[in-house]
Coordinates of C-alpha atoms and ligand atoms in Angstrom, one line a residue:
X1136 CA -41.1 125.3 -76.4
X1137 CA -41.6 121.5 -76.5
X1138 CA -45.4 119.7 -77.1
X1139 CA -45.8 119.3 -73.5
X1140 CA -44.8 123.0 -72.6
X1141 CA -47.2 124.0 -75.5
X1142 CA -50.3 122.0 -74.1
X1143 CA -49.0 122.9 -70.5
X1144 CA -49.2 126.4 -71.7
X1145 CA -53.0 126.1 -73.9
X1146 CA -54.1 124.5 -70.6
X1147 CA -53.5 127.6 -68.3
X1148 CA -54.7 129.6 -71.1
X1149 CA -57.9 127.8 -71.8
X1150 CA -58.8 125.3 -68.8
X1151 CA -58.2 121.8 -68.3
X1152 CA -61.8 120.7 -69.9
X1153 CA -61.2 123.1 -73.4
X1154 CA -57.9 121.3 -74.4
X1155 CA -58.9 117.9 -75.8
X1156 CA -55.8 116.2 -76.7
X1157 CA -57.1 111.9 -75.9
X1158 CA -58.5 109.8 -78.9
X1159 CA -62.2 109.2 -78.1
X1160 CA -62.3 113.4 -77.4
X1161 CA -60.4 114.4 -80.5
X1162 CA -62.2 112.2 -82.8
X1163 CA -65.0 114.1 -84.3
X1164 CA -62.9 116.7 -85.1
X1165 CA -60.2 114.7 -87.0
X1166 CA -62.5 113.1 -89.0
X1167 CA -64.0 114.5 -92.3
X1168 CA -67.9 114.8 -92.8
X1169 CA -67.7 112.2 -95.9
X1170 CA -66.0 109.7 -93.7
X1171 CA -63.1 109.8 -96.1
X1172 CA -60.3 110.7 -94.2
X1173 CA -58.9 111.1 -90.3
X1174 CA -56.1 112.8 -89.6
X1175 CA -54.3 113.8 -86.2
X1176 CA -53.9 116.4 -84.1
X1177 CA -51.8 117.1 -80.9
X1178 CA -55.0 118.3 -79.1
X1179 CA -58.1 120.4 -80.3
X1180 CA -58.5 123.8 -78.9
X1181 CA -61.8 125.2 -78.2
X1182 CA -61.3 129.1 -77.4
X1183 CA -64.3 130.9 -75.8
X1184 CA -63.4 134.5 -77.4
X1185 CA -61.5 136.8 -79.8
X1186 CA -58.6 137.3 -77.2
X1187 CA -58.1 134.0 -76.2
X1188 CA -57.6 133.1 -80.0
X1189 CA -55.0 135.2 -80.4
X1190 CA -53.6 133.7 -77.4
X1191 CA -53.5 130.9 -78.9
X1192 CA -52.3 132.3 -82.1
X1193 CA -49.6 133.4 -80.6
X1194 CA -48.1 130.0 -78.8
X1195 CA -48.7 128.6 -81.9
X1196 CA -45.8 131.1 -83.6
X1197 CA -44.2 130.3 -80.4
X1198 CA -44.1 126.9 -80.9
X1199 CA -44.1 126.5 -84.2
X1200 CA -47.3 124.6 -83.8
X1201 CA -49.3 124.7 -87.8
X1202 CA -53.1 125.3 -86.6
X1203 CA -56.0 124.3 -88.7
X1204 CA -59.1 126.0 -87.8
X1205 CA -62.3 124.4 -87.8
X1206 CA -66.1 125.3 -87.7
X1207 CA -68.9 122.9 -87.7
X1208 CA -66.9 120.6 -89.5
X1209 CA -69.1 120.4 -92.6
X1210 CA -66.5 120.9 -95.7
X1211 CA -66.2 118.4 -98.1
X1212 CA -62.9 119.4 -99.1
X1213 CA -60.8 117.9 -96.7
X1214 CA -59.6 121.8 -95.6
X1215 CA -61.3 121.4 -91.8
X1216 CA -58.9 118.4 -90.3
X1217 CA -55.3 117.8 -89.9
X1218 CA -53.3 115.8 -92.2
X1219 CA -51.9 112.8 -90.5
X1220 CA -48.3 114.0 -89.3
X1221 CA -50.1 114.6 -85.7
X1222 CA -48.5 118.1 -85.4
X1223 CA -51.5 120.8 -85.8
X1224 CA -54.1 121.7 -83.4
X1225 CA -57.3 121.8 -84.6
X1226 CA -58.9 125.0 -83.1
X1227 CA -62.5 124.7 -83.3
X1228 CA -64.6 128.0 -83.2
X1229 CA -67.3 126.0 -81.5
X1230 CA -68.0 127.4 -78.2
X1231 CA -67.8 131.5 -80.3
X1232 CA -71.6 131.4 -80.3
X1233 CA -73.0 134.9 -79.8
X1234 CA -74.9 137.3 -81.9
X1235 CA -73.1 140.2 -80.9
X1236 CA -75.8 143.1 -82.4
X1237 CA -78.9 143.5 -84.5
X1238 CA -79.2 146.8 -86.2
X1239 CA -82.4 146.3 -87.8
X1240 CA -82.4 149.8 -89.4
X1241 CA -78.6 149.5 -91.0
X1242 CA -80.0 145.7 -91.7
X1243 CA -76.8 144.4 -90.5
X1244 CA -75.9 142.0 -87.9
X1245 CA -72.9 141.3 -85.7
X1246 CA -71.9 138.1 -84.7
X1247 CA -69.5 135.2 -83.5
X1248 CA -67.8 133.0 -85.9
X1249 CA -68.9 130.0 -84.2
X1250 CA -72.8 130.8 -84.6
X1251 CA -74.3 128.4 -86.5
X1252 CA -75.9 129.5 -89.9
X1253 CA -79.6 128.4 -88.6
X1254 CA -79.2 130.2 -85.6
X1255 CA -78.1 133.5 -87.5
X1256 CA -80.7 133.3 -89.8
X1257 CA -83.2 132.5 -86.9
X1258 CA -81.7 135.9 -84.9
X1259 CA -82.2 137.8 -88.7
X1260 CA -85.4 136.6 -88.3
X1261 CA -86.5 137.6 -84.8
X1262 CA -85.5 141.5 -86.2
X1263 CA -88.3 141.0 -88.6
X1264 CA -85.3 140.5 -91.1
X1265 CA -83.9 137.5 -93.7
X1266 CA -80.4 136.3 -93.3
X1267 CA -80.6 134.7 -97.0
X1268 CA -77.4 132.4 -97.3
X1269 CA -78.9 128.9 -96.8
X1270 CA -77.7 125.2 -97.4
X1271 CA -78.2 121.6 -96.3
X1272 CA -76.1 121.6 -93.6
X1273 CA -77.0 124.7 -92.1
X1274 CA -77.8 122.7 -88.6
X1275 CA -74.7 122.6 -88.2
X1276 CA -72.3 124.7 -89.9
X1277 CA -70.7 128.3 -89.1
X1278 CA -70.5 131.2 -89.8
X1279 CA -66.8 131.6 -90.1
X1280 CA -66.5 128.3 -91.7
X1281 CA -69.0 129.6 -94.3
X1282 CA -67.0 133.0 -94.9
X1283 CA -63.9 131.0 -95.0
X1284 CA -65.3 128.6 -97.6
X1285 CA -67.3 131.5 -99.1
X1286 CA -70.5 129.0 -99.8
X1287 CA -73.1 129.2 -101.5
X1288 CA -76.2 127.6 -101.2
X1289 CA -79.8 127.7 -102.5
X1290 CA -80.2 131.6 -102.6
X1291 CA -76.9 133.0 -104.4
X1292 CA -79.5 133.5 -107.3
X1293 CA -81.3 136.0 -106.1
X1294 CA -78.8 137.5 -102.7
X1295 CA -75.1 136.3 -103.7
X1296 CA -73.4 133.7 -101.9
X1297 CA -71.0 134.5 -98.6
X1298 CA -68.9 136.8 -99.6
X1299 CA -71.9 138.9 -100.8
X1300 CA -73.5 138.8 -97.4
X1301 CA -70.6 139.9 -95.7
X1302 CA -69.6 143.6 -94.8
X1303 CA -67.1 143.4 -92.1
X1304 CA -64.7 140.7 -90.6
X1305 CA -62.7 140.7 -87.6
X1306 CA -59.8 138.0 -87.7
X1307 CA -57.1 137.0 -85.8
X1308 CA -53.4 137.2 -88.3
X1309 CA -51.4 134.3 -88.2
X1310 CA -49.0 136.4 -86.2
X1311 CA -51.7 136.4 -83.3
X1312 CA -52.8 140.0 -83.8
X1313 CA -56.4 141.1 -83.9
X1314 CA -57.4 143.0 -86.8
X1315 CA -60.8 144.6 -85.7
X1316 CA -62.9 145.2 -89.7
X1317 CA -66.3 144.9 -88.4
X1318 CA -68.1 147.5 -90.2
X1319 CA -71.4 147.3 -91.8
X1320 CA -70.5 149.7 -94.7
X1321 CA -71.7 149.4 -97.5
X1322 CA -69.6 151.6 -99.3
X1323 CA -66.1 151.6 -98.0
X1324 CA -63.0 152.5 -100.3
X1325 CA -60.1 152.6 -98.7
X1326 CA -57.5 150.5 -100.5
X1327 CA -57.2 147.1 -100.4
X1328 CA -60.2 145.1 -99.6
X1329 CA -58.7 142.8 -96.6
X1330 CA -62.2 141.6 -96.0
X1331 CA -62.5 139.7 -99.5
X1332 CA -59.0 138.4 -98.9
X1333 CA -59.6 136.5 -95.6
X1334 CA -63.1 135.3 -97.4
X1335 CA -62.9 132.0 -99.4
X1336 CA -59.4 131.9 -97.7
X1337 CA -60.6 128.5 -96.2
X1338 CA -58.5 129.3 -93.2
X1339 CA -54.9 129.7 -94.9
X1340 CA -54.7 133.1 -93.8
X1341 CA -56.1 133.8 -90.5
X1342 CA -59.4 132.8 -88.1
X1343 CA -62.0 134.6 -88.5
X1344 CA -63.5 135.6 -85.2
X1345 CA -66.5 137.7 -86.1
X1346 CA -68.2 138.5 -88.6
X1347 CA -70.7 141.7 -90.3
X1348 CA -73.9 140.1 -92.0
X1349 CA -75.7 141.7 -94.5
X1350 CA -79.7 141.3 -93.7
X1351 CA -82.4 141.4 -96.0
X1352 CA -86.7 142.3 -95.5
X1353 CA -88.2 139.9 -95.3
X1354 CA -90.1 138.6 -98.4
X1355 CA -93.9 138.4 -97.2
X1356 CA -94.3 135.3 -99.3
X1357 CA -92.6 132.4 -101.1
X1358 CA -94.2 129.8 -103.2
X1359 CA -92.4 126.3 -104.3
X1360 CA -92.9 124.4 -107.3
X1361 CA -91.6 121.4 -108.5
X1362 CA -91.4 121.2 -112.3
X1363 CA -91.0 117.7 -114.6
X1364 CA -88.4 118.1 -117.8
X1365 CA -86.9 116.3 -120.4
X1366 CA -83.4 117.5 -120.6
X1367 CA -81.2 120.1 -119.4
X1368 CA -81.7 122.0 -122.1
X1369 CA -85.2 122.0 -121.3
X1370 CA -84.3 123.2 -117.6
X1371 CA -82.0 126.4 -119.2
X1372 CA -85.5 127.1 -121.3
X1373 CA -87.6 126.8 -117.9
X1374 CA -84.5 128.9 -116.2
X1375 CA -84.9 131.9 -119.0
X1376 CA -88.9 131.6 -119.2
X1377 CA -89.0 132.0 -115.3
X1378 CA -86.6 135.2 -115.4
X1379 CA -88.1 136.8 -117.9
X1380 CA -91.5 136.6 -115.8
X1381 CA -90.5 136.8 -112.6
X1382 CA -86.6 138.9 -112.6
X1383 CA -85.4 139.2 -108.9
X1384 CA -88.7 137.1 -107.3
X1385 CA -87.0 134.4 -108.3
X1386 CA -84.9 133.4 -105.2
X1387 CA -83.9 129.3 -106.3
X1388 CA -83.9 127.3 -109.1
X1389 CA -82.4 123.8 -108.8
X1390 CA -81.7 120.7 -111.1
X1391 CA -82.1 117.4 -109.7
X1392 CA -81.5 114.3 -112.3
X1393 CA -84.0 111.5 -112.2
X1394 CA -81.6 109.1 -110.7
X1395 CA -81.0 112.1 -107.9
X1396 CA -84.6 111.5 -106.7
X1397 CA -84.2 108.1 -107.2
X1398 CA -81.5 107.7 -104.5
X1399 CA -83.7 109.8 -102.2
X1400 CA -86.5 107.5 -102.2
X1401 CA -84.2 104.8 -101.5
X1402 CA -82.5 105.8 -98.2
X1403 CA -85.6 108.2 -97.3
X1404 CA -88.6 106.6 -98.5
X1405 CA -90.7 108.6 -96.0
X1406 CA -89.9 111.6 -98.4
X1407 CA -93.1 112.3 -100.4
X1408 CA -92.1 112.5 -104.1
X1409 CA -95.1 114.4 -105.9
X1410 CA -94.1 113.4 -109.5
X1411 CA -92.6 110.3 -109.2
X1412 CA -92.4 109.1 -113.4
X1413 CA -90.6 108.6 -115.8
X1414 CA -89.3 112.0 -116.1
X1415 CA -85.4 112.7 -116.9
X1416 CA -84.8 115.9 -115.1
X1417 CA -86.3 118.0 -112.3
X1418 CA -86.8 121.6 -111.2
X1419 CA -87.4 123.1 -107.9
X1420 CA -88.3 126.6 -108.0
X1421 CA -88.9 129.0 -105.5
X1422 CA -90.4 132.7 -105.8
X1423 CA -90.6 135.5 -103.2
X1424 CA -92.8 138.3 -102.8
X1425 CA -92.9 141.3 -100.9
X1426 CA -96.3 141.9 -102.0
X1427 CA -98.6 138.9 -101.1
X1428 CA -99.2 135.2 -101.3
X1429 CA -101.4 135.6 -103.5
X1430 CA -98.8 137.8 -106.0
X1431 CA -96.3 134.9 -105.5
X1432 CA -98.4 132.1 -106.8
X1433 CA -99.8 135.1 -109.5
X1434 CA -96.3 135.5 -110.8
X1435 CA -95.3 131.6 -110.8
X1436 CA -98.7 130.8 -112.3
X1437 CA -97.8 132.9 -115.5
X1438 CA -94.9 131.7 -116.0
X1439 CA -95.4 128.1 -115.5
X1440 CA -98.3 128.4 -117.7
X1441 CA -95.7 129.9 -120.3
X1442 CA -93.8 127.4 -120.2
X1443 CA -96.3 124.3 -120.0
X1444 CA -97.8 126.1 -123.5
X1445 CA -94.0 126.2 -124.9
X1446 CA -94.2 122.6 -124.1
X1447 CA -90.8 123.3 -121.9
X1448 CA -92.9 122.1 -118.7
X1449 CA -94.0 118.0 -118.9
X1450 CA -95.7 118.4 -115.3
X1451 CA -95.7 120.4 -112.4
X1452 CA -96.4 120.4 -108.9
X1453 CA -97.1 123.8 -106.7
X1454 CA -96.6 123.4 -103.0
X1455 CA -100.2 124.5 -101.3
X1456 CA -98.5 125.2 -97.6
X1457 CA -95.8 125.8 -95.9
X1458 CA -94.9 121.8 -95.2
X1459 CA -95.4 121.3 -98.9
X1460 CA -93.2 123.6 -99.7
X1461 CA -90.7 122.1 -96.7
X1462 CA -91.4 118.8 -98.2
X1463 CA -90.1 119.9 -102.1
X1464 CA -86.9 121.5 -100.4
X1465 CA -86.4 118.4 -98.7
X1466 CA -86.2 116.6 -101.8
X1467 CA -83.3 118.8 -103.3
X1468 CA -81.5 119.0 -99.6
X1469 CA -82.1 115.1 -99.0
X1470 CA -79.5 114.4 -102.1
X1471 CA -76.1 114.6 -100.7
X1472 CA -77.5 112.8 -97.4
X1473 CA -78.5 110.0 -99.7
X1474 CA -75.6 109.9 -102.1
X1475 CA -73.7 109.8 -98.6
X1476 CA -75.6 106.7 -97.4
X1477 CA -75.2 105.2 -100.8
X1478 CA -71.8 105.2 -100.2
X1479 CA -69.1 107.0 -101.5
X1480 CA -68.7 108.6 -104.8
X1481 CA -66.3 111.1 -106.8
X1482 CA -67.8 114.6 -106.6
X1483 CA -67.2 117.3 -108.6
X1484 CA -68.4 121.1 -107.7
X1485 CA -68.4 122.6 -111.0
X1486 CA -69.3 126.5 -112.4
X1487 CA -70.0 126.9 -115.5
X1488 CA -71.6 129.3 -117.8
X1489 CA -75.7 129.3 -117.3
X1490 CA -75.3 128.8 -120.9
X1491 CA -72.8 125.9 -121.4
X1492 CA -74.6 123.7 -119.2
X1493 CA -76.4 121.6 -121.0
X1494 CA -74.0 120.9 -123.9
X1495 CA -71.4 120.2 -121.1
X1496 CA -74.1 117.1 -119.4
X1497 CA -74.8 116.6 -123.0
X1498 CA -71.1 116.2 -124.0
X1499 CA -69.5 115.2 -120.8
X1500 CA -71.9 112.1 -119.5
X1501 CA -71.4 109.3 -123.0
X1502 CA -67.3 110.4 -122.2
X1503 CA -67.6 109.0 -118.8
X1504 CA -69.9 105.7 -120.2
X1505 CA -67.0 105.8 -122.3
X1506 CA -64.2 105.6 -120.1
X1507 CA -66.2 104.2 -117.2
X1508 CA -69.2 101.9 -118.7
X1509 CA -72.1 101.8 -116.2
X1510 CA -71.0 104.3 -113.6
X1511 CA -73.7 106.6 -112.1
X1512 CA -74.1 110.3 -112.6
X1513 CA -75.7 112.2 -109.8
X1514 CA -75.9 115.2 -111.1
X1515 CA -77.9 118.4 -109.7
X1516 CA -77.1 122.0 -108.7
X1517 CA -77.7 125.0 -108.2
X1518 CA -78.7 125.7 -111.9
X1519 CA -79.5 129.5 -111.9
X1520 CA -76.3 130.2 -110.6
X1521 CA -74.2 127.8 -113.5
X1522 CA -73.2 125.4 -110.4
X1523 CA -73.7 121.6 -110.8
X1524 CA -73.1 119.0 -108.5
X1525 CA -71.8 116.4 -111.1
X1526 CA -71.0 113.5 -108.6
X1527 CA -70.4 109.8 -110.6
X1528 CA -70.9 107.0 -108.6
X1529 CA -69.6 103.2 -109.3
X1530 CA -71.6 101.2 -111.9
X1531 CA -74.0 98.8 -110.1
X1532 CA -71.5 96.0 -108.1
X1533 CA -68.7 97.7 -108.1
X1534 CA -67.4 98.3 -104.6
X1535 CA -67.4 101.7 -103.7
X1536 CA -63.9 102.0 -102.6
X1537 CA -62.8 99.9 -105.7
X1538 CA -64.3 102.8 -107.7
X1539 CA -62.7 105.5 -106.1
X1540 CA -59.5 104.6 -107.6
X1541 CA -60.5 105.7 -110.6
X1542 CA -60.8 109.2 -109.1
X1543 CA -57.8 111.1 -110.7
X1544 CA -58.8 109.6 -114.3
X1545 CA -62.8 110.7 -113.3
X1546 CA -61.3 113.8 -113.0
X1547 CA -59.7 114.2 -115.8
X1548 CA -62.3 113.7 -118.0
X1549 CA -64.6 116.3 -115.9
X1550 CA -62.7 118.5 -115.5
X1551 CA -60.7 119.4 -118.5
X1552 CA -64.3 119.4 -120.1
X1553 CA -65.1 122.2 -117.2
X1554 CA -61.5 124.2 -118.4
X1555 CA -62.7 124.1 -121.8
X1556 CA -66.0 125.3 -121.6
X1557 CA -64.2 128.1 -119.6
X1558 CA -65.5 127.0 -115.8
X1559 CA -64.1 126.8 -112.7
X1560 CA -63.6 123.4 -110.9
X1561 CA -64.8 124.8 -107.2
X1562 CA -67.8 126.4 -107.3
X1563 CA -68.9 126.7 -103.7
X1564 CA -67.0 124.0 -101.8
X1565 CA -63.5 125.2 -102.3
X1566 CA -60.1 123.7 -102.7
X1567 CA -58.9 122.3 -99.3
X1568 CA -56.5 119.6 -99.4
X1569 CA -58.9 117.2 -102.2
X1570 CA -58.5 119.7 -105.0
X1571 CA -55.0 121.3 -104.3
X1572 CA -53.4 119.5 -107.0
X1573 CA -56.3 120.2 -109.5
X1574 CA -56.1 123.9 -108.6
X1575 CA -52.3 123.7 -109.2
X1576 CA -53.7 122.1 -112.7
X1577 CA -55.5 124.5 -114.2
X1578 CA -54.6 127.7 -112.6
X1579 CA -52.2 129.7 -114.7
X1580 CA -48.5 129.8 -113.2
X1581 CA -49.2 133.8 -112.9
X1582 CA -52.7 133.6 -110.4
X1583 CA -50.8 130.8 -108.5
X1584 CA -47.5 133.0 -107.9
X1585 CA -50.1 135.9 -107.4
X1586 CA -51.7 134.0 -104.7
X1587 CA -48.3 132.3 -103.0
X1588 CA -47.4 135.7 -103.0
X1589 CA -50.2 136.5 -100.9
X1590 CA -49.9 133.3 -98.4
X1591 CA -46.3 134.7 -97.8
X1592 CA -46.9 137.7 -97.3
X1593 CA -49.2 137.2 -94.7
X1594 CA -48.2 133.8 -93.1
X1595 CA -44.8 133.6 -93.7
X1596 CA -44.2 130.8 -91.2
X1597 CA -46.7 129.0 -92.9
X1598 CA -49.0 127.9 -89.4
X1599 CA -52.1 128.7 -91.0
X1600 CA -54.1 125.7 -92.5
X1601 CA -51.1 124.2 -94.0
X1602 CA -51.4 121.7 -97.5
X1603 CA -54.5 123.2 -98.1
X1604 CA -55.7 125.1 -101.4
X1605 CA -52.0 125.8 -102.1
Ligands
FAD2278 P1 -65.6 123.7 -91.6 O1 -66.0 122.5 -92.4 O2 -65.3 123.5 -90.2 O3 -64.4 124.4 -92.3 C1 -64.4 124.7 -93.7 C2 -63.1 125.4 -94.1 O4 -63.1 126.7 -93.5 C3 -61.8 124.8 -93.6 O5 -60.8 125.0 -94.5 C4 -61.5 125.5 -92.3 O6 -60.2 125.5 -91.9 C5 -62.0 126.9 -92.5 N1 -62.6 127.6 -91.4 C6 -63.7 127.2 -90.7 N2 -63.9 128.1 -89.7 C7 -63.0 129.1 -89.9 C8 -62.7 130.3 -89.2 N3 -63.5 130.8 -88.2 N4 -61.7 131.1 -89.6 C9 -60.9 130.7 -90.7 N5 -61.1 129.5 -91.3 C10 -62.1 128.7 -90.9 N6 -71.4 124.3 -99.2 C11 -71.9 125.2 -100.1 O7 -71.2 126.2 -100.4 N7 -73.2 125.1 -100.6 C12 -74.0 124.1 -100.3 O8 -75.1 124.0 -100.7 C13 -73.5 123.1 -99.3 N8 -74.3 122.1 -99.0 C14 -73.8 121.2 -98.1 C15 -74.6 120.2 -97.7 C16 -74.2 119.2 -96.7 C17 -75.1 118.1 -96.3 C18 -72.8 119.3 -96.2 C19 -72.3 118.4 -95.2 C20 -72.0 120.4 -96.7 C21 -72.5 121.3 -97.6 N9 -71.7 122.3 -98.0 C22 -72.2 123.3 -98.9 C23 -70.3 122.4 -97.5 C24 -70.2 123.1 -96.1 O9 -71.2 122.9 -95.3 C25 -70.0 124.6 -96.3 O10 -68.8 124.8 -97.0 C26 -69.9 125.3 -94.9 O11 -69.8 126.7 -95.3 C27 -68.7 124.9 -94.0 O12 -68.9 125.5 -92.7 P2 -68.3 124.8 -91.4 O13 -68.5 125.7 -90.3 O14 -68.7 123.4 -91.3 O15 -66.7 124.8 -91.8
ZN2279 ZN1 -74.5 123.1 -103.4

């Protein structure tokens, strides 16, 4: 089957208007969030269920047509476009947009891999329930593309990050099949776990179609606080102090540098900034209760006073309402949006132990004054769960683009500091086709042939996603 029998074909399979395949219609899916790159596609395909996705599928294998499947679009790993050969089809999940079941009592729910995350958590919510996963771009972003990237966000402290909220999957193989796992066990062992395979697979092994969601009560109360420091060591103090008090109430704890805020009152000046000073570091915390309001602020009272008295705390700020608290968050979720106006930057996605943190900033930022004098750490992160955002922008009149040259030595130096404080170099943002040769890097040969063996195994034409991750 030639390109025009295979769009011929997708057409009569999926209507003349769901087959985009002219420039001004394709573009928004061939371009990457970050602006950074634009591939091409022979035409995006926008399937309206399971069954018409393996339909797909299966003129794909047909065809010998490489597919690269695509959610909201949102990565920042270069996995959700085409690279530029023109010969994939971008299949976009977009139009799989229903919440398939509730069952408030099993505190699961069904649903599409096209719904968008705010839309899942607002159907959680409408069961009286929490659908905790939650990140800056959940306007937009699915939920398949957030299995398939297995993100995080600003709750894996206290509920996990994707792959914890997921109990069942339904995907479609790269051989076109369906394979139907939707089941909201929670206990389930019966051999190999398929489910955590397709999960963080960032679309190399199959679509996701729908997915099982783990729900949570609903906490009766949260209280926000935003908390002054002087280092990072400081914040890992302020980080024990607030477990030790509080132990699973504490739902988020975040670092934000001083020059993170910084950029945020620059491109979003509206943004209230409550303790604008000359502070070096930031906290925003967040506490839950299934008690009461009033046991919230209780709890984050004691243990802020515990740590203004270990002198731990320079200043803090508790949010007195619901659009105070919105207005902290916005803070903390306003940082990549501003870093992205800025212009662009090398970003690293780094784990690390809790523990290592601060001797890593502490160790890793004169290296890069070193090798790069002036350039501009933007560094904040999901501290409580050892994940920084440790993104170095140019030094001041350096051209953004100029700068970016320097991106393979930048990385270097950041992260063979991560391998030797024994982290990871993809914390929640995954692999995709940035960090594929820096996974090749500092895997070991044996997990890379482990997991080639796998992408053969299961997609031995090799349609699915191709040059990403591996
Ligand atoms: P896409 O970008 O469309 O795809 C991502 C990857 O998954 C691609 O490899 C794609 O091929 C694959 N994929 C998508 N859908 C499917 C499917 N149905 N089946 C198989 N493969 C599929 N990430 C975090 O983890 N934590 C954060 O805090 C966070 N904050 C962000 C903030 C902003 C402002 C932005 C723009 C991004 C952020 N991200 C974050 C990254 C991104 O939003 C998440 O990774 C998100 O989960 C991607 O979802 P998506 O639907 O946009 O997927
Ligand atoms: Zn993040």
């Amino acid at each position: 089957m030639d390109a025009t029998a295979f769009l011929a074909a997708c057409r009569a399979l999926l209507g003349e208007a769901h087959v985009i395949a002219d420039e001004q219609g394709m573009a928004p899916y061939l371009r990457d969030w970050r602006g950074r790159f634009t591939g091409r596609a022979l035409a995006v395909l926008r399937p309206a269920d399971t069954q018409q996705v393996a339909a797909v599928v299966r003129l794909c294998v047909s065809a010998r047509v490489p597919l690269v499947p695509q959610g909201g679009n949102t990565g920042l790993v270069l996995g959700s476009v085409p690279d530029a050969s023109g010969r994939a089809i971008v299949l976009s999940l977009a139009r799989m947009q229903t919440v398939r079941q509730v069952d408030a009592l099993n505190r699961t729910m069904t649903v599409d891999a096209g719904v968008i995350l705010q839309r899942a958590q607002e159907a959680a919510a409408e069961h009286g329930c929490l659908f905790p996963l939650s990140l800056a771009a959940e306007g937009s972003c699915t939920i398949g593309g957030n299995l398939s990237t297995n993100a995080g966000g600003t709750a894996v402290l206290r509920y996990g990050n994707a792959r914890e909220l997921c109990l069942g999957l339904e995907v479609v193989t790269p051989q076109g099949e369906v394979w139907s796992g939707l089941r909201g066990l929670r206990k389930d062992n019966t051999g190999y776990d398929l489910r955590d395979l397709f999960i963080g697979a960032e679309g190399t092994l199959g679509v996701i179609t729908g997915a099982v969601l783990k729900l949570y009560p609903q906490p009766k109360a949260s209280v926000t606080a935003l908390a002054a420091l002087d280092s990072p060591a400081q914040a890992l103090r302020l980080l024990s102090i607030m477990q030790d008090h509080c132990a699973a109430s504490l739902t988020g704890f975040e670092l934000m540098s001083a020059f993170c805020l910084q950029l945020v009152a620059k491109h979003f000046p509206a943004l209230a900034q409550p303790l604008a000073g000359a502070h070096a570091q930031y906290a925003l915390l967040e506490l839950s209760s299934s008690e009461s309001a009033e046991h919230a602020a209780l709890l984050l009272e004691r243990a802020l006073g515990a740590a203004l008295e270990q002198g731990v705390v320079r200043d803090a700020v508790v949010a007195a309402s619901a659009a105070q608290s919105r207005g902290l968050w916005n803070l903390r979720e306003h940082i990549p949006l501003a870093q992205a106006a800025d212009g662009k930057n090398i970003k690293h996605d780094i784990s690390l132990p809790v523990s290592a943190i601060a001797d890593f900033i502490a160790a890793t930022e004169p290296r890069l004054q070193a090798a790069f004098p002036g350039c501009q750490l933007v560094c904040f992160g999901h501290l409580g769960d050892g994940n920084l955002h440790f993104n170095v922008a140019p030094p001041k009149g350096v051209a953004h683009d100029d700068f970016l040259l320097s991106q393979e030595a930048v990385n270097r130096v950041v992260h063979d500091a991560v391998a030797a404080c024994g982290g990871s170099i993809s914390a929640e943002h995954g692999i995709g086709a940035l960090k594929r040769d820096e996974l090749a890097r500092y895997k070991s040969p044996v997990e890379l042939n482990l997991m080639r063996a796998i992408k053969a195994a299961l997609d031995p034409l090799g349609l699915m996603n191709p040059g990403k991750m591996l």
